[in-house]
């Protein structure tokens, strides 16, 4: 049936955006090719904002703020999606040998890494838990004082469906979900 219909993709995305906004409480939504794609597009948005000249140049970020701050214990293979947009990852946190593992990265450590080259902060929730949600809430309220957006990778956080609303409510600027995970 779809093969017989013609639709303008930007009109379809605009309609999808309205549905996603209603489901999530976000201002808008976008259907991407998956969470990895969402991370790349979200990072591009952090770097370019509404500036079409910047969009056009990506992934060349010469002269643009392009640093994405990430916690050391949240680095993973999906970093690549963030770097693909032209970002440079700035890692914070300490791998504490004396404690036998990482201690959780604290809000002041994210804050200390903010400078004029910062494009955003990326938090990788993967599967959400109360500790990460507390970190999200603290980090977003700090980041917003500096005018810095927070991109959240919540790839495997749905189901439960309530997580479509939760991270936006906790202050996230952009949340990425995977539609393929459960399949
Ligand atoms: C699976 C996963 C992704 C990628 O999801 P896709 O929808 O397959 O692109 C990104 N980030 C995390 C943390 C993931 O677990």
Short mmCIF file of C-alpha atoms and ligand atoms in Angstrom, two decimals, residues 33-39 76 78 124-127 153-156 176-181, ligand 1:
data_model
loop_
_atom_site.label_atom_id
_atom_site.label_comp_id
_atom_site.label_asym_id
_atom_site.label_seq_id
_atom_site.Cartn_x
_atom_site.Cartn_y
_atom_site.Cartn_z
CA UNK A 33 17.62 4.93 11.45
CA UNK A 34 18.18 3.85 15.05
CA UNK A 35 19.81 5.00 18.26
CA UNK A 36 23.31 5.12 16.76
CA UNK A 37 21.98 7.35 13.99
CA UNK A 38 20.17 9.43 16.62
CA UNK A 39 23.43 9.92 18.52
CA UNK A 76 31.53 2.33 24.58
CA UNK A 78 28.76 3.78 20.18
CA UNK A 124 24.84 7.04 28.12
CA UNK A 125 22.03 5.56 30.21
CA UNK A 126 21.66 2.43 28.06
CA UNK A 127 19.26 0.86 30.56
CA UNK A 153 21.46 7.75 24.97
CA UNK A 154 18.56 5.75 26.40
CA UNK A 155 18.83 3.07 23.69
CA UNK A 156 17.56 0.09 25.67
CA UNK A 176 17.79 8.78 21.77
CA UNK A 177 15.91 5.45 21.81
CA UNK A 178 16.47 2.30 19.81
CA UNK A 179 13.47 0.88 18.00
CA UNK A 180 15.36 -2.23 17.00
CA UNK A 181 16.57 -3.40 20.40
C1 LIG B 1 22.06 -0.61 20.93
C2 LIG B 1 22.61 0.67 21.37
C3 LIG B 1 22.76 1.73 20.47
C4 LIG B 1 22.42 1.61 19.00
O1 LIG B 1 21.07 1.31 18.75
P1 LIG B 1 20.55 1.10 17.26
O2 LIG B 1 19.10 1.44 17.33
O3 LIG B 1 20.82 -0.35 16.95
O4 LIG B 1 21.32 2.01 16.37
C5 LIG B 1 23.26 2.93 20.94
N1 LIG B 1 23.61 3.08 22.23
C6 LIG B 1 23.50 2.08 23.13
C7 LIG B 1 23.90 2.32 24.55
C8 LIG B 1 23.01 0.84 22.73
O5 LIG B 1 22.91 -0.15 23.62
#
